[in-house]
Short mmCIF file of N, CA and C in Angstrom, two decimals:
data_model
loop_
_atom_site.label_atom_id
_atom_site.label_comp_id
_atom_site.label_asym_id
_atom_site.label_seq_id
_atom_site.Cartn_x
_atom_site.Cartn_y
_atom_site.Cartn_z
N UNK A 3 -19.65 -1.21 13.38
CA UNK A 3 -18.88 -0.58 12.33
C UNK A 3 -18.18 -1.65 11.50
N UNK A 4 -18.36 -1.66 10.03
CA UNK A 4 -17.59 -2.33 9.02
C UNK A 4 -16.30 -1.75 8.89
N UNK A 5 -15.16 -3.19 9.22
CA UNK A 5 -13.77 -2.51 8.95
C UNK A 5 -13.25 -3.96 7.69
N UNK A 6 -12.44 -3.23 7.12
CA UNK A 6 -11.63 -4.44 5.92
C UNK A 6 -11.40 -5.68 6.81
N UNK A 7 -10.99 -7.10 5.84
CA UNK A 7 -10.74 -7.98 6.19
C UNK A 7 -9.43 -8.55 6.42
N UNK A 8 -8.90 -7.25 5.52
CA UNK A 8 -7.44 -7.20 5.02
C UNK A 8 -6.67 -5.87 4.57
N UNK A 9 -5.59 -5.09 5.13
CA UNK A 9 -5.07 -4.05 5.01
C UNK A 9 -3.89 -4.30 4.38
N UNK A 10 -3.49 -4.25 3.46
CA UNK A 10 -1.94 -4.25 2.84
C UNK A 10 -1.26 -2.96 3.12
N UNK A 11 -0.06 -3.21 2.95
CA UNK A 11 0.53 -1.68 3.52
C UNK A 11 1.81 -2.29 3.22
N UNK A 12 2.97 -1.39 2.16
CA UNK A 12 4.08 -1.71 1.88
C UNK A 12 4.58 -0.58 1.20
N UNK A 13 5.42 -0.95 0.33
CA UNK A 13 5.97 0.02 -0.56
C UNK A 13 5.84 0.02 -2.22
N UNK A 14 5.68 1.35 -3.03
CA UNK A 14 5.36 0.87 -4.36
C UNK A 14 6.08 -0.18 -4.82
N UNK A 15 5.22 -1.13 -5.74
CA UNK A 15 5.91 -2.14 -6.20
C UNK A 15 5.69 -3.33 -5.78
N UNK A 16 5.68 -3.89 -4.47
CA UNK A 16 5.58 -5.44 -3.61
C UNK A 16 4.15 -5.64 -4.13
N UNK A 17 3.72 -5.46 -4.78
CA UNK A 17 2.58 -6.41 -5.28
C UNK A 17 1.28 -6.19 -4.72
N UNK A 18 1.08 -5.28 -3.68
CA UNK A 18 -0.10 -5.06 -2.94
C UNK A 18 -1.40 -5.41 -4.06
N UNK A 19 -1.72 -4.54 -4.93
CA UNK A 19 -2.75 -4.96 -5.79
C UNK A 19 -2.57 -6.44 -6.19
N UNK A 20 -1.77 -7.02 -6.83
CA UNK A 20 -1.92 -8.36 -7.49
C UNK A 20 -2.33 -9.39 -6.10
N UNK A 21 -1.32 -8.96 -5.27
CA UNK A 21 -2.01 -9.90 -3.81
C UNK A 21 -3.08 -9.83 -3.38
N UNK A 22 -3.44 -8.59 -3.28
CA UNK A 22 -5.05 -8.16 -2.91
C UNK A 22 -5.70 -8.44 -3.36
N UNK A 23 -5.61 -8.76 -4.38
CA UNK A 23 -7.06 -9.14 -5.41
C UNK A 23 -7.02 -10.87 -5.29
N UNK A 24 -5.63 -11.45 -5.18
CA UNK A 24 -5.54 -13.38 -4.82
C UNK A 24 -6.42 -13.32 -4.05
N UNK A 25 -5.78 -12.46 -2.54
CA UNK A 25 -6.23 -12.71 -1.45
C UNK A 25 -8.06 -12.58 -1.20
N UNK A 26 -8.65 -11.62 -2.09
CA UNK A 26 -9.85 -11.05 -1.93
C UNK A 26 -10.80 -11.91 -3.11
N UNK A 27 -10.25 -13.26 -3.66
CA UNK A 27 -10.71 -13.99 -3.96
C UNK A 27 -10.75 -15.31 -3.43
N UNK A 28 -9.69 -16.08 -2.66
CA UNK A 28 -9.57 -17.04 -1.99
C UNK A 28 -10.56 -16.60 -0.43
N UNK A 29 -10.95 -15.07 -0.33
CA UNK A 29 -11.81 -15.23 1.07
C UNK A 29 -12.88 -14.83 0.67
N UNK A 30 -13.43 -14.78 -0.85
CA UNK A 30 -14.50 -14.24 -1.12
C UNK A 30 -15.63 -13.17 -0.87
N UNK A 31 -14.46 -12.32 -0.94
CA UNK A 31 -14.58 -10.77 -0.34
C UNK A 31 -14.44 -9.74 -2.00
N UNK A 32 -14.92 -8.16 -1.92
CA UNK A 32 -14.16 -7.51 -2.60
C UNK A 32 -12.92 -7.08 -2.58
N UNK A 33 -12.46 -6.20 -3.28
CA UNK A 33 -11.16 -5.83 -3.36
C UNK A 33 -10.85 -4.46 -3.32
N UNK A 34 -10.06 -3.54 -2.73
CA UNK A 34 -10.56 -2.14 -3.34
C UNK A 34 -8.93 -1.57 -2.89
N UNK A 35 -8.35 -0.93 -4.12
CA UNK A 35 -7.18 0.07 -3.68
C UNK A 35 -7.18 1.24 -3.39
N UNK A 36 -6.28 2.16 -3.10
CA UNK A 36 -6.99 3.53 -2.60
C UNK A 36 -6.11 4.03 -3.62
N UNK A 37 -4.86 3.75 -4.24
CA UNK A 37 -4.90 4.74 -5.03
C UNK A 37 -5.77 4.83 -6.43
N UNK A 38 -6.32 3.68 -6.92
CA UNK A 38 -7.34 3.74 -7.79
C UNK A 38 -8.15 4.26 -7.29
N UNK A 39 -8.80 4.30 -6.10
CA UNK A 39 -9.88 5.20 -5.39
C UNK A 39 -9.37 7.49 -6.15
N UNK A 40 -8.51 7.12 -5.44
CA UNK A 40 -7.84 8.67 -6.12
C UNK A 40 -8.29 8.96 -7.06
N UNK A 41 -7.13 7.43 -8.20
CA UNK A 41 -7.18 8.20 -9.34
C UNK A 41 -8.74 8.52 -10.17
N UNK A 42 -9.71 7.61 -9.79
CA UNK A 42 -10.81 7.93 -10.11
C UNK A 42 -11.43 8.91 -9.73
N UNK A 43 -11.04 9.81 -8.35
CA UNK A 43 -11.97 10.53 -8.06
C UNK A 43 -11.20 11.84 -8.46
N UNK A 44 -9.94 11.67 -8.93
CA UNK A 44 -9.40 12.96 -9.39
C UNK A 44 -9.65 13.15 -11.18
N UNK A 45 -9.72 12.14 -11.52
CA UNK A 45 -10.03 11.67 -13.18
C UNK A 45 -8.48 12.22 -13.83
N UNK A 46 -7.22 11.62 -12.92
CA UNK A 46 -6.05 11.71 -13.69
C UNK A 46 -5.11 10.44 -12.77
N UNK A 47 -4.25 10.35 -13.59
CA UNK A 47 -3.22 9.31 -12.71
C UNK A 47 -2.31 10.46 -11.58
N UNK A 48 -2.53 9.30 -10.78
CA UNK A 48 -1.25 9.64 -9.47
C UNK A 48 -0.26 10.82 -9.70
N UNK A 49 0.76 10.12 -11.01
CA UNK A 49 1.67 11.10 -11.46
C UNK A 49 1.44 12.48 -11.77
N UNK A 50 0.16 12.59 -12.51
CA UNK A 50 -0.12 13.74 -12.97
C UNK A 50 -0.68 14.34 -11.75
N UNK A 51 -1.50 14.46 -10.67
CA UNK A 51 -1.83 14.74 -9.49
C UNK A 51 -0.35 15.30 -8.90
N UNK A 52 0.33 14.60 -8.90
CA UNK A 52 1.75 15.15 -7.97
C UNK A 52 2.09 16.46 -8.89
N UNK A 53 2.36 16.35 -10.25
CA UNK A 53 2.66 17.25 -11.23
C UNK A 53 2.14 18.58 -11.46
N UNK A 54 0.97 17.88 -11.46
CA UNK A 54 -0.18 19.13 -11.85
C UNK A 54 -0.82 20.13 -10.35
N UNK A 55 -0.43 19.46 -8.97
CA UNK A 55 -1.19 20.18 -7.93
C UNK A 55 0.05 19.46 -7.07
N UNK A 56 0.92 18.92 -6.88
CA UNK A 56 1.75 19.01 -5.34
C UNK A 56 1.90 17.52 -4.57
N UNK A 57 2.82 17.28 -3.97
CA UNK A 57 2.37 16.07 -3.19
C UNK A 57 1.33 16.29 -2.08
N UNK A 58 1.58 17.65 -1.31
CA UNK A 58 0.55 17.88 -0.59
C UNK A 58 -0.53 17.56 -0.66
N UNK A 59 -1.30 18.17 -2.35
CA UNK A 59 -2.68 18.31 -2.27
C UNK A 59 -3.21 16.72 -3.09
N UNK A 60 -2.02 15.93 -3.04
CA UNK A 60 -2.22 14.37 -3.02
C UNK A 60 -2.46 13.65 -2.23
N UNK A 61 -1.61 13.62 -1.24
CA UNK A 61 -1.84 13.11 0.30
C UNK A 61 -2.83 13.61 1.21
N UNK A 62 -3.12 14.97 1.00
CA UNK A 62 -4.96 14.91 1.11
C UNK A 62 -6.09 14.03 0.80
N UNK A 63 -6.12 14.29 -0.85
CA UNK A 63 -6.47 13.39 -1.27
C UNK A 63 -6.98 11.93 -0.87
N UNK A 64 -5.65 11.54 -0.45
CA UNK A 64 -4.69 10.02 0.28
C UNK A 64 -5.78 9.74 1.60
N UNK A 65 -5.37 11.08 1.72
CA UNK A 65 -6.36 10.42 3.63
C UNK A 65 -7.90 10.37 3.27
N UNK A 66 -7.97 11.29 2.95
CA UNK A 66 -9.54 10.94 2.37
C UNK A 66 -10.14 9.55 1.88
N UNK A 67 -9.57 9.23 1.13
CA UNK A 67 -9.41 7.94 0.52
C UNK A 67 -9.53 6.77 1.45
N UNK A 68 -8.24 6.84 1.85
CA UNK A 68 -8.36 5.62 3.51
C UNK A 68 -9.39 5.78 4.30
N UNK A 69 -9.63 6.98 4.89
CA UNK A 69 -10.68 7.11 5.71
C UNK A 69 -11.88 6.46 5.22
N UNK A 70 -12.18 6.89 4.00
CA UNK A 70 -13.64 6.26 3.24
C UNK A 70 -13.11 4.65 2.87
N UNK A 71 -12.08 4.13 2.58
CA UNK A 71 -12.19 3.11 2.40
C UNK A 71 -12.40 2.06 3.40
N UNK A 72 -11.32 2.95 4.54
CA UNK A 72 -11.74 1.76 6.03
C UNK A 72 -12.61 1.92 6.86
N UNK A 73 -13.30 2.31 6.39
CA UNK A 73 -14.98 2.70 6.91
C UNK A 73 -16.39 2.01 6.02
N UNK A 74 -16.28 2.23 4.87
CA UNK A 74 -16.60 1.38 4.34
C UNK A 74 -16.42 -0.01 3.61
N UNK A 75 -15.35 -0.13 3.39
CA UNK A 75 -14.81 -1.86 2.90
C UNK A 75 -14.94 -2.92 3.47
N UNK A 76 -15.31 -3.88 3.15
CA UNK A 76 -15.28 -4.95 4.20
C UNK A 76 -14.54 -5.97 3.84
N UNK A 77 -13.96 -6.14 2.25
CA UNK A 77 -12.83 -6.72 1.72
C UNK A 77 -11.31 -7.07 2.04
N UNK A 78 -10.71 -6.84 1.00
CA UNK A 78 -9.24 -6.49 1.08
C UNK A 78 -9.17 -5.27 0.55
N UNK A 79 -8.41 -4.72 1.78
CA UNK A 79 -7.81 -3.09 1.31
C UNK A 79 -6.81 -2.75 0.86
N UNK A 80 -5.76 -2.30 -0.31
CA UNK A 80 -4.77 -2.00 -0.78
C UNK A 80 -4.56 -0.43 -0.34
N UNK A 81 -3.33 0.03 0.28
CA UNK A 81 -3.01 0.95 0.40
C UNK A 81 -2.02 1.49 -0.31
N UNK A 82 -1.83 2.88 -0.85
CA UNK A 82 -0.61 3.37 -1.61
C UNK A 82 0.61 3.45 -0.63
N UNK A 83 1.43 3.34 -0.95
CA UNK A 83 3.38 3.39 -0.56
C UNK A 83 3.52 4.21 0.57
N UNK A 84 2.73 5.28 0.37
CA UNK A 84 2.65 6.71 1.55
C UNK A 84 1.91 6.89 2.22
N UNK A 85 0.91 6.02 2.23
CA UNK A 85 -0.25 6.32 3.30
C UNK A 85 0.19 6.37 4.87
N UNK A 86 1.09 5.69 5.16
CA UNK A 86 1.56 5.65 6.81
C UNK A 86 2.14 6.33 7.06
N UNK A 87 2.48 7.56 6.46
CA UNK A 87 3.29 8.75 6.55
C UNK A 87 2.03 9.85 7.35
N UNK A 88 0.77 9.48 7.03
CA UNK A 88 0.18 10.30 7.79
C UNK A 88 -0.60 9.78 9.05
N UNK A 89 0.15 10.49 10.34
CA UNK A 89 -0.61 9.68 11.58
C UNK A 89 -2.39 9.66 11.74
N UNK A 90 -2.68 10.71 10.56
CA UNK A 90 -4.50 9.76 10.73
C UNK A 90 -4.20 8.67 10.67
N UNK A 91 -3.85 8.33 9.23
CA UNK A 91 -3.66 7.44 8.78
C UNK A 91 -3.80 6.16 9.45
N UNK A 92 -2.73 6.17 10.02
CA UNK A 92 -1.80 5.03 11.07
C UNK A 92 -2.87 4.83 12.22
N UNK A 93 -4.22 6.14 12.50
CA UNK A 93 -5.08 6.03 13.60
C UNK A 93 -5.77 5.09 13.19
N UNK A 94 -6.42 5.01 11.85
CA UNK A 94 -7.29 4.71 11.49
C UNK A 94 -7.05 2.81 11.14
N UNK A 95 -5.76 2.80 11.24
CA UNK A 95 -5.24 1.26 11.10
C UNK A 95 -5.19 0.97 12.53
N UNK A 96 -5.23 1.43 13.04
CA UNK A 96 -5.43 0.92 14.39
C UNK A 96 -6.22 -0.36 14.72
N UNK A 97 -5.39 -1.67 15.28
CA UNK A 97 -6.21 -2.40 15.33
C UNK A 97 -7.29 -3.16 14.44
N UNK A 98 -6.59 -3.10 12.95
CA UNK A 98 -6.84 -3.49 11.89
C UNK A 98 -6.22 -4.63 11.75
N UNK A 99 -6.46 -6.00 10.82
CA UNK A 99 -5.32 -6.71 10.18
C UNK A 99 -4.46 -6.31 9.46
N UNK A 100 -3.68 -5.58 9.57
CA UNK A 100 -2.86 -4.96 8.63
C UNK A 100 -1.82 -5.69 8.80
N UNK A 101 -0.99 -6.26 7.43
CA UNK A 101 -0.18 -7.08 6.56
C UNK A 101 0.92 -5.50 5.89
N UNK A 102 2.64 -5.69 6.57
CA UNK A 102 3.08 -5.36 5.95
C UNK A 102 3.93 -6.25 4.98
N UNK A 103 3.94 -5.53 3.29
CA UNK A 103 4.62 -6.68 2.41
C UNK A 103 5.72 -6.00 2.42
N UNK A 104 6.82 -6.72 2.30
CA UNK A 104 7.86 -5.96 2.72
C UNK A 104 9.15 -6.88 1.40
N UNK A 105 10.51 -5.87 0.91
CA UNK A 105 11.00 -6.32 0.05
C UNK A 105 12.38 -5.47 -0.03
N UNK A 106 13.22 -5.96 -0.38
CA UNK A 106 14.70 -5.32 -0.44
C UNK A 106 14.99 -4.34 -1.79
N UNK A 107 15.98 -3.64 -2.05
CA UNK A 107 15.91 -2.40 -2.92
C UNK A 107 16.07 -3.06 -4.08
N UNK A 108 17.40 -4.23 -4.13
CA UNK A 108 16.91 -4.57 -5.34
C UNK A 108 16.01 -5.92 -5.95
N UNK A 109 15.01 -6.30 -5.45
CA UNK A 109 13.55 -6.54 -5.49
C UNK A 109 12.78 -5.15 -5.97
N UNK A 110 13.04 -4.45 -5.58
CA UNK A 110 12.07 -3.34 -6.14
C UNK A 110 12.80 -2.58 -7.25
N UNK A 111 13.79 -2.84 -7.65
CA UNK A 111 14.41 -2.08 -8.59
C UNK A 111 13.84 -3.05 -10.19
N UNK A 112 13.70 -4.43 -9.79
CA UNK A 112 13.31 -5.49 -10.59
C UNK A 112 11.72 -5.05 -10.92
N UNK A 113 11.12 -4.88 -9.86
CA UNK A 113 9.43 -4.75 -10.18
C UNK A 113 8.73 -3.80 -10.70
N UNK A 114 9.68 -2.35 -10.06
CA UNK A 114 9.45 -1.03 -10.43
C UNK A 114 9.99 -0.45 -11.84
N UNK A 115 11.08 -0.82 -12.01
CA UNK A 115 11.85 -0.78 -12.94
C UNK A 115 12.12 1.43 -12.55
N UNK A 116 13.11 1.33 -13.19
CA UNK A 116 13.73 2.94 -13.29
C UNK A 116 13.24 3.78 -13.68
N UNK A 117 12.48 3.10 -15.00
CA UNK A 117 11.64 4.63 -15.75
C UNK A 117 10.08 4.29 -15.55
N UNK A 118 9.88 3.70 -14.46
CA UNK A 118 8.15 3.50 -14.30
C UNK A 118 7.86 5.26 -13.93
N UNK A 119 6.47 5.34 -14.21
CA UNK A 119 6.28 6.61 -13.39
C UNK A 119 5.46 6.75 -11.64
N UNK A 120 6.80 6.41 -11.57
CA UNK A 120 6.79 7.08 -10.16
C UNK A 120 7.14 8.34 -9.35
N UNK A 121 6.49 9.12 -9.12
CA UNK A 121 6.75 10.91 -8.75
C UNK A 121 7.66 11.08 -7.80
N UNK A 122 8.02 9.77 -7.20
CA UNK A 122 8.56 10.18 -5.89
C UNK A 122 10.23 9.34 -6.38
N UNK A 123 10.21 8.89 -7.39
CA UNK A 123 11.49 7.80 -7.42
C UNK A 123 11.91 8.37 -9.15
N UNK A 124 12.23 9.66 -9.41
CA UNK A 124 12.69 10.25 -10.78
C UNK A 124 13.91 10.59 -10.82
N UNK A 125 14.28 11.12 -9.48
CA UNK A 125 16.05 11.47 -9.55
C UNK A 125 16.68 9.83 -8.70
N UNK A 126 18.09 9.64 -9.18
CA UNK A 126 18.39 8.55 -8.46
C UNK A 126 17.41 7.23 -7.84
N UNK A 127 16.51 6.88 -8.25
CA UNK A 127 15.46 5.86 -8.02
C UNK A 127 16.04 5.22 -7.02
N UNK A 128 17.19 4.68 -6.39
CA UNK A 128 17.50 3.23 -5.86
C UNK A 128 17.90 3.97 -4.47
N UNK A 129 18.35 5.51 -4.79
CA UNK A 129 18.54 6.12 -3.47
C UNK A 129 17.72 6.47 -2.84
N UNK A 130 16.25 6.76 -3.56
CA UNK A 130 15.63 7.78 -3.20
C UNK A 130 14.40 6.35 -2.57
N UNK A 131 14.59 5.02 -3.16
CA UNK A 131 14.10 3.84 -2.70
C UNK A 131 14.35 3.65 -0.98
N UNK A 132 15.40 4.08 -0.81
CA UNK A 132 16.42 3.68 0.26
C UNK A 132 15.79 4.42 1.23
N UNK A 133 16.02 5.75 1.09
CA UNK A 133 15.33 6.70 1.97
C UNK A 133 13.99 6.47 2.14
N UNK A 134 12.99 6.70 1.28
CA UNK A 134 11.87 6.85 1.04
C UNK A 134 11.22 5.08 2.46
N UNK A 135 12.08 4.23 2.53
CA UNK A 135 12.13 2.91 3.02
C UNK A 135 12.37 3.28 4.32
N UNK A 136 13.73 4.12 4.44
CA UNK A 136 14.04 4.29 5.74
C UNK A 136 13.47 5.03 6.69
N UNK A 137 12.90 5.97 5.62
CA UNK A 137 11.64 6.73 6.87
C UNK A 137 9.74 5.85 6.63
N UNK A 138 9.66 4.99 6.15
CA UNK A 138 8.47 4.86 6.20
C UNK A 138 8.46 2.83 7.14
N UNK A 139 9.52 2.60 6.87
CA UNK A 139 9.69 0.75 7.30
C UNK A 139 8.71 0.56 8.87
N UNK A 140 9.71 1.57 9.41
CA UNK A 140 8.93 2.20 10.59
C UNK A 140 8.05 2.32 11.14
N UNK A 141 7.21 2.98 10.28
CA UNK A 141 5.60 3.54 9.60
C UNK A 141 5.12 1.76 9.89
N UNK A 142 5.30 1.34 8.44
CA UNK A 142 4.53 0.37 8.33
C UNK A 142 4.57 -0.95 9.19
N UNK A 143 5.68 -1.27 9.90
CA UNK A 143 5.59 -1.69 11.17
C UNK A 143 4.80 -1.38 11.96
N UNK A 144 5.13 -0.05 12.51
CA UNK A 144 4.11 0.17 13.59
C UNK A 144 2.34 -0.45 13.21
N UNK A 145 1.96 0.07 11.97
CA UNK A 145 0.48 -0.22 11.67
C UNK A 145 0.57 -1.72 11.65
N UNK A 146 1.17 -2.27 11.00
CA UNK A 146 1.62 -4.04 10.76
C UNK A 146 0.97 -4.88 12.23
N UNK A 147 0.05 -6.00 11.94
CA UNK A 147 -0.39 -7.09 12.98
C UNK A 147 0.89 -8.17 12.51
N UNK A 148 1.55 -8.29 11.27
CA UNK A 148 2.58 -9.16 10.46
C UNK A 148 3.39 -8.76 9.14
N UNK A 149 4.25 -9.05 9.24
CA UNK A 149 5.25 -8.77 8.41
C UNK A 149 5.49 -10.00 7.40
N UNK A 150 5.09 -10.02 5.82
CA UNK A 150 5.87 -10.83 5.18
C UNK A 150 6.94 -10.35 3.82
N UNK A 151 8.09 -10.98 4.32
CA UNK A 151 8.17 -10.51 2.87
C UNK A 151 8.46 -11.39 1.80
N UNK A 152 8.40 -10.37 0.03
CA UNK A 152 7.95 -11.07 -0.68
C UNK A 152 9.24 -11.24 -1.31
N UNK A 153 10.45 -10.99 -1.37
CA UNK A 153 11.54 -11.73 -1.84
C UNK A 153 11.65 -13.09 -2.34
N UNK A 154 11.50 -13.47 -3.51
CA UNK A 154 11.59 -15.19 -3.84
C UNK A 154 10.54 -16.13 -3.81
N UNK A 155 9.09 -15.05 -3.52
CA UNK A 155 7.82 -15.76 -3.86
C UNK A 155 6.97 -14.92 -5.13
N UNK A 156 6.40 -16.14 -5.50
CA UNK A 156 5.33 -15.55 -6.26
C UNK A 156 4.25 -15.21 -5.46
N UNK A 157 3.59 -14.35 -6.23
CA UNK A 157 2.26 -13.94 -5.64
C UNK A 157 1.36 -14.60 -4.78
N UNK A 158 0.79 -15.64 -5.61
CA UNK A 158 -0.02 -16.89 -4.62
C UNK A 158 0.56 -17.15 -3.55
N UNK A 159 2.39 -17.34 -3.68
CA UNK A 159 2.86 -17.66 -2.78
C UNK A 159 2.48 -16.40 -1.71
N UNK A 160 2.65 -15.44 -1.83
CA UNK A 160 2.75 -13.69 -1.10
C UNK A 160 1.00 -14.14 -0.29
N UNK A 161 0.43 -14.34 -1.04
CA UNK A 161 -1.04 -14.10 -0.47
C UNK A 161 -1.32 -15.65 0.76
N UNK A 162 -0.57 -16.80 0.25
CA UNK A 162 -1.35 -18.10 1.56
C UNK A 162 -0.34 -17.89 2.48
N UNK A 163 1.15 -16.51 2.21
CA UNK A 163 1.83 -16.52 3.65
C UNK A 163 0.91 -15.09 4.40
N UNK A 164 0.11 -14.13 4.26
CA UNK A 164 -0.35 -13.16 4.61
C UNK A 164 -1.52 -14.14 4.91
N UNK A 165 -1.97 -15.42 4.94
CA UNK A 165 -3.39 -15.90 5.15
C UNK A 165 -2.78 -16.77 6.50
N UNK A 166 -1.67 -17.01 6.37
CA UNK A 166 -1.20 -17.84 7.28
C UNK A 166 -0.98 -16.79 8.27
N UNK A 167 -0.08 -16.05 8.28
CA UNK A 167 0.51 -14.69 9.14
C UNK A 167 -0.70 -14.14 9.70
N UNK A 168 -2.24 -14.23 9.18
CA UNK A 168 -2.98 -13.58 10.32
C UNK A 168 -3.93 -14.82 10.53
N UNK A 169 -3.64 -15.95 10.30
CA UNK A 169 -5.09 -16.86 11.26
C UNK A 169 -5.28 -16.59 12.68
N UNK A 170 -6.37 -16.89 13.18
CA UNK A 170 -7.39 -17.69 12.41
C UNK A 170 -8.40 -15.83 12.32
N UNK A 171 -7.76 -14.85 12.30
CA UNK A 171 -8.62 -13.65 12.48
C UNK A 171 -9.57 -13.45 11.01
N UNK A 172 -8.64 -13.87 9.77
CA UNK A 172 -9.38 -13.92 8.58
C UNK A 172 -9.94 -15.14 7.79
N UNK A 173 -9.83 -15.94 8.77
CA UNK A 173 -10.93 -17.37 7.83
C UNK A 173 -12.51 -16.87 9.13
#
C-alpha cells in the first residue's frame, strides 16, 4: 500500500500549503492538498460549501478527501485545519509521518488576517482562534510523529526543520 511521504496537519494559516509544496520539491515528490481536493470536486470554494450546504456536509466531504488522498499520494500531503476532528481521520494517520505545524494566536492573526474568508473564524476571529486551537492542539498531537513550530521562521526555514524533525524516515 502507497502512503504520503509527508502529512502536514495544523491550523488554518501556518503555511501548510507553501511548506508542502518547499518540502515536495526538495524530496522530489508531488504535492497534493485536500482542501483543494474539495474545492475541486465540489466546483466552489470552502466558504461557499460551509454557506451553501453546512459544516457537516463539508467535513464529509473532508473525510472523503483524506481517505483518497492517503491512499493514494505518495508525496506531501496538506491537510485542512479540521481534518483531526474526525477520528477516521486520525485512523487513517495512523502511523503516518505526520508533521504538526504549530503557531500562537497572534501569529495567526498576522497570516490569516480578520477579514480572510474563513467560515469558522467570522464572529470574534482571535476567540474563536483560541477555542477552535483548544479543542483541536490535542487532535493534532495525537496524529503528530513531530511538532514544529513556525513562529519566527520563514518557510524554507518551516520545511528543513519538518525534514530534520522526521529523519532519516523521509530522505
Amino acid at each position: 500500500m502507497s502512503a504520503p511521504r509527508v502529512v502536514l496537519v495544523g491550523p488554518m494559516g501556518v503555511g501548510k500549503t507553501t511548506v508542502g509544496r518547499l518540502l515536495a520539491e526538495r524530496l522530489d515528490v508531488g504535492f497534493r492538498d485536500t482542501d483543494t481536493d474539495i474545492e475541486q470536486r465540489a466546483a466552489q470554494p470552502i466558504s461557499e460549501i460551509f454557506v451553501n450546504h453546512g459544516e457537516d456536509h463539508f467535513r464529509a466531504l473532508e473525510r472523503e478527501a483524506v481517505r483518497l488522498a492517503v491512499t493514494e499520494h505518495t508525496g506531501v500531503l496538506a491537510l485542512g485545519g479540521g481534518a483531526v476532528i474526525s477520528e477516521e481521520n486520525r485512523e487513517l494517520l495512523s502511523g503516518l509521518p505526520v508533521v504538526f505545524l504549530d503557531m500562537e494566536v497572534g501569529e495567526a492573526v498576522k497570516r490569516v488576517g480578520l477579514d480572510a474568508p474563513r467560515p469558522l473564524l467570522t464572529i470574534n476571529p482571535r476567540k474563536q482562534w483560541r477555542d477552535l486551537m483548544g479543542q483541536r492542539r490535542p487532535l493534532y498531537q495525537q496524529v503528530a510523529r513531530a511538532t514544529v513550530t513556525t513562529g519566527g521562521l520563514d518557510p524554507e526555514q518551516v520545511a528543513q526543520a519538518v525534514l530534520d524533525a522526521l529523519e532519516p524516515s523521509t530522505t
